[in-house]
Amino acid sequence: MATNQKDAIVIGAGISGLVTAKTLKEDNFAVTIIERSSDIGGLWTFRENDYGVMSFTHINVSKYNYAFSDFPFPESVPDYPHHSDMAKYIKDYASHFALNELVHFNLRVVGIEQEGEKWKVICNKVKEDGQTSAEGTVVYTCSYLAITTGHHAKPNWPKFKGEELFSGKIIHSVDYKDAVYNDFTGKRVLVVGIGNSAVDAAVDCATAGRCPSVYISSRSGAWVVPNYVLGVPTDLYACRFFLYLPKSVTNFVFGALISLVQGSPWKWGLNPKMKALETQPTVSPTLIHHIQRGNIKIKPDIKEIKDSTVHFVDGSTADVDRIIYCTGYKIDLPFLPKSVKEQVTVGESNEMQLYRNVFLPEIGASLAFIGFVQPASGGLLTMSEIQARWFSELCKGKIRLPSKPDMNADIKDKRELSQRRWYKSARHTIQQDPIIYTDEIASVIGAKPDLLKNPSLAWRLMFSSCGVSQWRLNGPHKWSQAAQQVRKVPIPPLWNITGYALVLIILGLLYKIIIYLVYLF
């Protein structure tokens, strides 16, 4: 049994693991990444027989808001890159910062133990597929441990009356690659769920699969937004000015804007039970088109399944040959000691009891959970990166976590705020607004964008999403080209007009005040 001593261990070589290792490496820690598979990139590395993206997947967040903050996408890459573009980009990042040499592949973590101030990570060797066991065990010890395996870990399988007698085939979206690979071509298909993966799969079945009938069953409905609104990537509308308005105002404005662009969601049978910004919107440039053409039909929740006929709660039925459960994932941390896992998770729910989604108060800064957060808009990468930078500052001893009682009180406050903010659902238990969340963590390490220190960017910092490089303007690991990258992010014309109108209103009020004072004196 081989034993390896390192300053820090990172579990997982996906995007969260790579940014964590890169940050620790820059701060002169001896770090190793443990990866179950034989490649880096996590879900963005396409694998036919393992967890990962579908063959046709494009990221549903623009490249301005889903990128490494000091390593921008090439200009030639489209606003919404294909998964192959994303995989190449991740590999280029790893090569540029010499991260490949840190990765130990084909090792599955089977146990974690805390021994005094050290962590022991026990791994079994696996074969190239990342699943089949091979001979050999490897043990690592470290002072600092980062778990970056993410919350999309264990497929969530719903249960419906009669499904065990279904005459066709039922799969989970984790196993769906495309209509041809999964033998869906020409079949009648039901997709359960209406998140991004569900809509992508339904559109693939209706087009590439030439399926004669495609249905989407949704319990709660959804707000479906296009990739572009008024010619600008939709996620660029998330900005500080908008996010800090009262929620009643932002829900009304965003809902009205989407309805203006493509019609009311109720007109297309989407029937959302929540307001527009009480959930993570589903992004699709084509779903509404296929609903309009009758290629995809929207159905409510399933009541029961009888042979090949699915009965819905509204009394309607559909005859289908294939069912895809696009019903999300459960957080799964099987290698954690039971005593630790019970503190991190709440029963079988997707709720996590972590300080700012990263640290367990009972343990402190030596153990970090990076990437266990669901972005409401924009991408996970920004949030993972600021978590990694925070973790590294703590490991260096530059800053300290609050006291245990203060962290527990913050967890309780944030849980109550989340329950008021989001529609009640398992997918929203760890949901955050990326700009607000990242600003909160960045302020702790001195990396929050400062309008006074960056006056030439002040307008953009208020009325643009600004992209990922804005958190490299200040603080540790700041980047000399950050301001240049921020200026490349488009400002939605709607926010420019709104900003100019506010300036005129303020100037008008100041003029009236001055005239009044002159008259008074």
XYZ file of C-alpha atoms in Angstrom:
521
model
C 0.000 0.000 0.000
C 1.566 3.251 -1.170
C 1.300 6.346 1.044
C 1.799 9.903 -0.205
C 2.177 13.061 1.892
C 0.966 16.346 0.398
C 0.049 19.791 1.696
C -3.337 19.594 -0.014
C -5.462 17.005 -1.806
C -8.218 17.842 -4.284
C -10.803 15.147 -5.054
C -12.029 15.471 -8.645
C -10.447 16.864 -11.828
C -13.503 18.680 -13.159
C -13.616 22.462 -13.453
C -13.997 22.976 -9.693
C -11.101 20.672 -8.922
C -8.800 22.261 -11.481
C -9.371 25.843 -10.282
C -8.864 24.725 -6.687
C -5.590 22.964 -7.450
C -4.387 25.868 -9.586
C -5.039 28.371 -6.786
C -3.318 26.222 -4.166
C -0.378 25.644 -6.493
C 0.012 29.395 -7.062
C 0.148 29.819 -3.292
C 3.037 27.325 -3.142
C 1.187 24.359 -1.676
C 2.214 20.869 -2.751
C -1.093 19.647 -4.181
C -2.394 16.478 -5.832
C -5.688 15.944 -7.679
C -7.323 12.519 -7.376
C -9.472 11.626 -10.389
C -11.662 8.542 -10.834
C -11.555 8.532 -14.643
C -8.685 8.641 -17.095
C -9.203 12.259 -18.192
C -9.807 15.733 -16.818
C -12.861 17.915 -17.406
C -15.541 16.143 -15.397
C -18.947 16.153 -17.074
C -17.608 18.274 -19.985
C -15.544 15.345 -21.268
C -17.915 13.367 -23.461
C -18.037 9.656 -22.629
C -20.416 7.207 -24.255
C -20.442 4.802 -21.329
C -20.029 7.088 -18.349
C -21.283 10.255 -16.691
C -21.040 13.361 -18.850
C -22.705 15.602 -21.391
C -24.990 14.518 -24.210
C -23.444 14.397 -27.684
C -25.248 17.579 -28.781
C -24.865 19.648 -25.597
C -23.953 23.321 -25.732
C -23.412 25.238 -22.514
C -26.545 27.218 -21.627
C -24.560 30.096 -20.137
C -22.607 32.464 -22.370
C -18.823 32.240 -22.482
C -18.620 35.625 -20.732
C -20.060 34.149 -17.541
C -18.815 30.556 -17.805
C -15.047 30.763 -18.044
C -11.882 30.765 -15.983
C -11.435 34.335 -14.781
C -7.787 34.661 -15.857
C -7.973 32.507 -18.985
C -10.643 33.773 -21.439
C -12.122 31.753 -24.289
C -10.614 32.325 -27.737
C -12.464 35.024 -29.686
C -13.402 32.458 -32.353
C -15.532 30.399 -29.948
C -19.283 31.230 -30.200
C -21.220 32.804 -27.338
C -22.597 29.394 -26.331
C -19.792 26.855 -26.923
C -20.375 23.220 -27.850
C -19.200 20.674 -25.279
C -16.199 19.832 -27.478
C -15.167 23.514 -27.353
C -15.578 23.412 -23.587
C -13.520 20.239 -23.211
C -10.689 21.674 -25.340
C -10.807 24.922 -23.384
C -10.477 23.050 -20.076
C -7.539 21.032 -21.396
C -5.859 24.213 -22.679
C -6.316 25.767 -19.233
C -4.775 22.737 -17.533
C -1.831 22.759 -19.946
C -1.276 26.500 -19.650
C -1.049 26.356 -15.857
C 0.737 22.959 -15.769
C -2.061 21.215 -13.873
C -1.925 17.860 -15.682
C 1.175 16.883 -13.750
C -0.813 17.211 -10.509
C -3.501 14.684 -11.482
C -3.402 11.038 -10.378
C -5.872 9.216 -12.624
C -7.978 6.059 -12.204
C -8.284 6.316 -8.450
C -11.645 6.062 -6.709
C -11.817 7.552 -3.222
C -13.352 4.969 -0.893
C -12.688 6.538 2.479
C -11.650 9.691 4.291
C -10.408 9.764 7.858
C -9.322 12.610 10.104
C -6.272 11.872 12.189
C -5.421 14.793 14.447
C -4.724 17.762 12.184
C -4.223 15.552 9.129
C -6.603 13.999 6.613
C -6.138 10.488 5.262
C -7.614 9.794 1.815
C -7.915 6.114 0.889
C -8.219 5.237 -2.802
C -8.765 2.066 -4.793
C -7.287 1.782 -8.254
C -9.790 1.429 -11.108
C -9.455 0.632 -14.782
C -9.748 3.018 -17.704
C -13.548 3.181 -17.523
C -13.267 4.653 -14.033
C -15.681 2.067 -12.625
C -14.147 -1.409 -12.764
C -11.861 -2.152 -9.819
C -8.210 -2.931 -10.374
C -5.636 -4.255 -7.949
C -4.054 -1.802 -5.568
C -4.785 0.772 -2.896
C -3.195 4.196 -2.558
C -3.319 6.340 0.586
C -2.674 10.075 0.745
C -2.277 12.266 3.803
C -2.649 16.031 3.787
C -3.311 19.065 5.952
C -5.957 20.539 3.661
C -8.620 18.621 1.753
C -10.965 19.917 -0.964
C -13.917 17.840 -2.185
C -14.900 19.034 -5.661
C -17.012 16.138 -6.947
C -20.075 18.367 -7.265
C -23.754 17.965 -6.506
C -24.647 16.237 -9.806
C -23.560 12.895 -8.423
C -26.308 10.317 -7.936
C -29.250 10.148 -10.390
C -32.619 10.878 -8.797
C -35.140 8.227 -9.876
C -38.798 9.136 -9.271
C -41.403 6.448 -8.624
C -44.687 6.266 -10.516
C -47.481 3.776 -10.091
C -47.205 1.015 -12.687
C -43.751 1.914 -14.012
C -42.414 -1.581 -13.273
C -44.904 -2.968 -15.814
C -44.080 -0.433 -18.539
C -43.707 -2.316 -21.808
C -41.053 0.022 -23.200
C -37.716 1.258 -21.885
C -37.032 3.737 -19.078
C -33.653 5.467 -18.642
C -32.288 8.398 -16.661
C -30.815 11.379 -18.494
C -27.379 10.469 -17.112
C -27.405 7.589 -19.630
C -28.879 9.538 -22.559
C -26.328 10.519 -25.191
C -28.516 11.038 -28.265
C -31.519 9.499 -30.006
C -29.418 7.277 -32.277
C -27.057 5.967 -29.591
C -29.929 5.184 -27.203
C -32.194 3.653 -29.876
C -34.894 6.304 -29.602
C -35.091 6.926 -33.351
C -38.679 6.722 -34.577
C -40.015 5.919 -31.106
C -42.751 7.669 -29.121
C -40.998 9.443 -26.261
C -41.930 10.931 -22.909
C -39.443 13.186 -21.140
C -40.084 13.646 -17.415
C -38.832 17.019 -16.175
C -38.433 20.419 -17.786
C -34.937 21.543 -16.843
C -32.185 22.187 -19.367
C -31.289 18.527 -19.896
C -34.951 17.571 -20.323
C -35.596 20.202 -22.969
C -32.368 19.392 -24.824
C -33.285 15.689 -24.889
C -36.848 16.395 -26.065
C -35.641 18.639 -28.897
C -33.063 16.015 -29.924
C -35.780 13.346 -30.065
C -38.073 15.596 -32.109
C -35.352 16.503 -34.623
C -32.405 14.090 -34.883
C -34.531 11.210 -33.579
C -37.471 11.876 -35.917
C -39.737 10.671 -33.147
C -43.409 10.787 -34.225
C -44.509 12.080 -30.826
C -42.545 13.706 -28.025
C -44.070 14.703 -24.697
C -42.649 16.612 -21.742
C -44.239 15.959 -18.349
C -43.706 18.634 -15.723
C -45.008 18.811 -12.168
C -44.219 22.492 -11.557
C -44.003 23.981 -15.047
C -41.217 26.310 -16.080
C -40.160 29.675 -17.404
C -38.306 28.935 -20.645
C -36.009 31.686 -21.855
C -34.189 31.990 -25.194
C -30.402 32.201 -25.538
C -30.716 35.815 -26.654
C -33.022 38.637 -25.571
C -32.932 41.721 -27.814
C -29.736 40.418 -29.426
C -27.780 39.941 -26.196
C -27.054 36.651 -24.365
C -29.790 36.309 -21.750
C -27.462 35.756 -18.790
C -25.873 39.177 -19.387
C -29.072 40.787 -18.029
C -28.055 39.682 -14.519
C -26.338 42.767 -13.085
C -25.981 44.457 -9.701
C -28.503 47.179 -10.515
C -31.162 44.607 -11.363
C -30.381 42.025 -8.664
C -30.596 44.537 -5.815
C -34.036 45.798 -6.820
C -36.987 44.456 -4.769
C -37.789 40.877 -5.795
C -41.352 41.805 -6.670
C -39.962 44.286 -9.201
C -37.364 41.933 -10.710
C -39.888 39.107 -11.053
C -42.334 41.404 -12.820
C -39.735 42.953 -15.145
C -38.102 39.664 -16.156
C -41.429 37.886 -16.580
C -42.784 40.739 -18.705
C -39.628 40.830 -20.821
C -39.722 37.095 -21.565
C -43.458 37.212 -22.326
C -42.863 40.165 -24.661
C -40.135 38.306 -26.551
C -41.837 34.926 -27.015
C -45.312 35.059 -25.517
C -46.739 34.107 -22.156
C -45.539 30.689 -20.884
C -49.186 29.835 -20.133
C -49.994 30.287 -23.812
C -47.626 27.409 -24.620
C -48.824 25.152 -21.814
C -45.670 25.597 -19.704
C -47.806 26.739 -16.735
C -45.086 27.704 -14.222
C -46.187 27.543 -10.587
C -43.501 30.017 -9.602
C -42.594 33.579 -10.522
C -39.992 34.176 -13.200
C -36.994 34.552 -10.879
C -38.057 32.157 -8.135
C -36.326 29.331 -9.990
C -33.462 28.691 -12.349
C -34.956 29.405 -15.786
C -34.749 26.716 -18.452
C -32.721 27.982 -21.410
C -33.712 26.866 -24.890
C -33.711 28.688 -28.236
C -35.981 26.102 -29.877
C -38.459 24.554 -27.417
C -41.169 27.173 -28.019
C -40.715 26.711 -31.763
C -41.307 22.948 -31.473
C -44.333 23.470 -29.201
C -45.775 25.871 -31.762
C -45.267 23.296 -34.530
C -46.761 20.478 -32.459
C -43.497 18.519 -32.473
C -43.395 18.576 -28.661
C -46.428 18.525 -26.380
C -46.435 19.633 -22.740
C -48.190 17.464 -20.151
C -48.697 17.802 -16.390
C -47.461 15.350 -13.731
C -47.838 11.586 -14.223
C -50.662 9.851 -12.378
C -49.812 6.285 -13.367
C -48.397 4.099 -16.129
C -50.393 1.224 -17.614
C -48.503 -0.952 -20.091
C -47.457 1.568 -22.774
C -49.995 4.247 -21.836
C -49.087 7.079 -19.475
C -51.968 8.698 -17.599
C -51.567 12.283 -16.446
C -53.217 14.100 -13.539
C -55.417 16.176 -15.881
C -57.039 13.012 -17.288
C -55.140 13.000 -20.590
C -53.029 10.076 -21.802
C -50.098 9.375 -24.104
C -48.885 6.136 -25.684
C -45.080 5.947 -25.539
C -42.228 3.516 -26.195
C -39.448 5.283 -24.287
C -39.327 7.347 -21.087
C -36.406 9.548 -20.026
C -36.290 10.665 -16.406
C -34.614 14.085 -16.471
C -35.262 14.462 -12.780
C -31.915 15.694 -11.537
C -29.445 14.314 -9.079
C -28.883 13.773 -5.388
C -25.791 14.857 -3.520
C -23.728 11.749 -2.858
C -20.630 11.657 -0.667
C -20.203 7.933 0.067
C -16.559 8.250 1.100
C -17.243 10.631 3.990
C -17.243 9.225 7.522
C -20.821 8.790 8.719
C -20.319 11.287 11.531
C -19.184 13.958 9.055
C -21.776 13.151 6.393
C -24.621 13.499 8.900
C -23.426 17.001 9.676
C -23.031 17.985 6.017
C -26.331 16.739 4.591
C -29.886 16.713 5.927
C -31.237 13.169 5.619
C -31.967 12.208 2.015
C -32.619 15.795 0.933
C -30.272 17.895 -1.189
C -29.858 20.397 1.617
C -26.341 20.992 2.905
C -25.412 22.522 6.253
C -22.260 24.343 5.196
C -21.079 27.844 5.985
C -21.479 29.792 2.729
C -21.826 26.427 0.938
C -18.182 25.548 1.640
C -17.209 24.827 5.247
C -18.519 22.629 8.031
C -18.440 24.631 11.302
C -17.519 21.580 13.380
C -14.356 21.002 11.324
C -13.329 24.412 10.051
C -11.052 25.498 7.239
C -9.089 22.267 6.687
C -11.987 20.669 4.763
C -13.663 22.538 1.883
C -16.584 21.545 -0.343
C -15.964 23.370 -3.624
C -18.705 23.612 -6.265
C -21.611 22.459 -4.079
C -23.814 25.355 -5.119
C -26.464 25.787 -7.815
C -26.228 29.026 -9.848
C -29.511 30.801 -10.486
C -28.054 32.408 -13.625
C -24.601 32.397 -15.062
C -22.287 29.495 -14.408
C -20.871 27.479 -11.550
C -17.264 28.175 -12.493
C -17.172 31.708 -11.096
C -18.551 30.523 -7.764
C -16.177 27.559 -7.531
C -13.225 29.792 -8.316
C -13.987 32.340 -5.586
C -14.530 29.466 -3.137
C -11.106 28.074 -4.074
C -9.415 31.438 -3.585
C -11.120 31.815 -0.196
C -9.994 28.305 0.793
C -6.396 29.030 -0.181
C -6.327 32.287 1.800
C -7.527 30.350 4.834
C -4.909 27.647 4.300
C -2.222 30.362 4.170
C -3.519 31.787 7.430
C -4.140 35.216 5.868
C -7.726 35.200 7.134
C -9.807 33.122 9.539
C -13.320 31.732 9.588
C -15.841 33.189 12.052
C -16.500 31.366 15.315
C -18.499 28.135 15.257
C -21.648 29.770 16.770
C -21.451 32.620 14.234
C -21.131 30.193 11.316
C -24.089 28.116 12.534
C -26.172 31.278 12.941
C -25.252 32.334 9.393
C -26.247 28.914 8.030
C -29.651 29.247 9.703
C -30.154 32.800 8.392
C -29.160 31.826 4.854
C -31.499 28.813 4.926
C -34.448 31.010 5.940
C -33.540 33.555 3.255
C -33.339 30.791 0.641
C -36.753 29.448 1.625
C -38.253 32.911 1.077
C -36.321 33.573 -2.120
C -36.805 30.356 -4.113
C -39.700 28.128 -5.095
C -39.739 25.106 -2.794
C -37.887 22.330 -4.627
C -34.930 19.986 -4.094
C -33.025 21.804 -6.847
C -33.210 25.098 -4.936
C -31.782 23.993 -1.582
C -28.271 25.128 -2.568
C -29.241 27.783 -5.125
C -27.552 31.198 -5.159
C -27.438 34.294 -7.358
C -23.842 34.098 -8.694
C -23.050 37.825 -8.641
C -24.413 38.349 -5.128
C -22.820 35.163 -3.781
C -19.439 35.770 -5.409
C -19.402 39.373 -4.184
C -20.022 38.148 -0.620
C -17.087 35.724 -0.685
C -14.871 38.133 -2.631
C -15.395 40.831 -0.003
C -13.883 38.499 2.616
C -10.619 38.162 0.672
C -10.530 41.696 -0.730
C -11.460 40.728 -4.286
C -14.901 42.328 -4.582
C -14.967 44.792 -7.519
C -14.534 48.294 -6.101
C -16.273 51.107 -7.984
C -14.038 53.762 -6.406
C -10.847 51.909 -7.337
C -12.149 51.235 -10.861
C -14.116 54.402 -11.769
C -13.773 53.790 -15.508
C -15.606 50.477 -15.037
C -18.242 51.755 -12.599
C -21.015 51.897 -15.209
C -20.307 48.349 -16.335
C -20.065 47.069 -12.766
C -23.595 48.335 -12.164
C -25.369 47.707 -15.479
C -23.547 44.688 -16.951
C -22.946 41.170 -15.722
C -19.272 42.119 -16.396
C -18.210 38.520 -16.931
C -15.877 36.451 -14.779
C -12.747 38.611 -14.777
C -14.291 41.355 -12.622
C -13.234 39.414 -9.500
C -9.598 39.598 -10.637
C -9.512 43.418 -10.522
C -8.556 43.465 -6.836
C -7.301 41.191 -4.098
C -5.079 38.095 -4.085
C -4.373 36.587 -7.507
C -5.502 39.761 -9.268
C -4.863 39.761 -13.009
C -3.377 42.604 -15.038
C -5.741 41.991 -17.982
C -8.929 41.817 -15.916
C -10.153 45.331 -16.779
C -9.573 44.679 -20.478
C -11.689 41.526 -20.305
C -14.474 43.282 -18.389
C -14.733 45.869 -21.187
C -15.309 43.086 -23.727
C -18.564 41.986 -22.067
C -21.580 43.549 -23.837
C -23.960 45.744 -21.843
C -27.613 44.977 -22.703
C -29.092 48.058 -24.443
C -32.075 47.852 -22.083
C -29.811 48.499 -19.084
C -27.936 51.300 -20.865
C -31.217 53.052 -21.575
C -32.408 52.471 -18.017
C -29.126 53.811 -16.629
C -29.249 56.945 -18.770
C -32.857 57.543 -17.730
C -31.893 57.248 -14.048
C -29.046 59.732 -14.539
C -31.426 62.217 -16.175
C -33.943 61.796 -13.359
C -31.247 62.325 -10.723
C -29.891 65.391 -12.545
C -33.431 66.747 -12.827
C -33.981 66.315 -9.083
C -30.638 67.961 -8.295
C -31.540 70.883 -10.551
C -34.849 71.356 -8.728
C -33.110 71.188 -5.349
C -30.536 73.787 -6.426
C -33.251 76.127 -7.781
C -35.201 75.712 -4.558
C -32.136 76.509 -2.423
C -31.285 79.552 -4.534
C -34.863 80.809 -4.185
C -34.828 80.064 -0.443
C -31.649 82.022 0.254
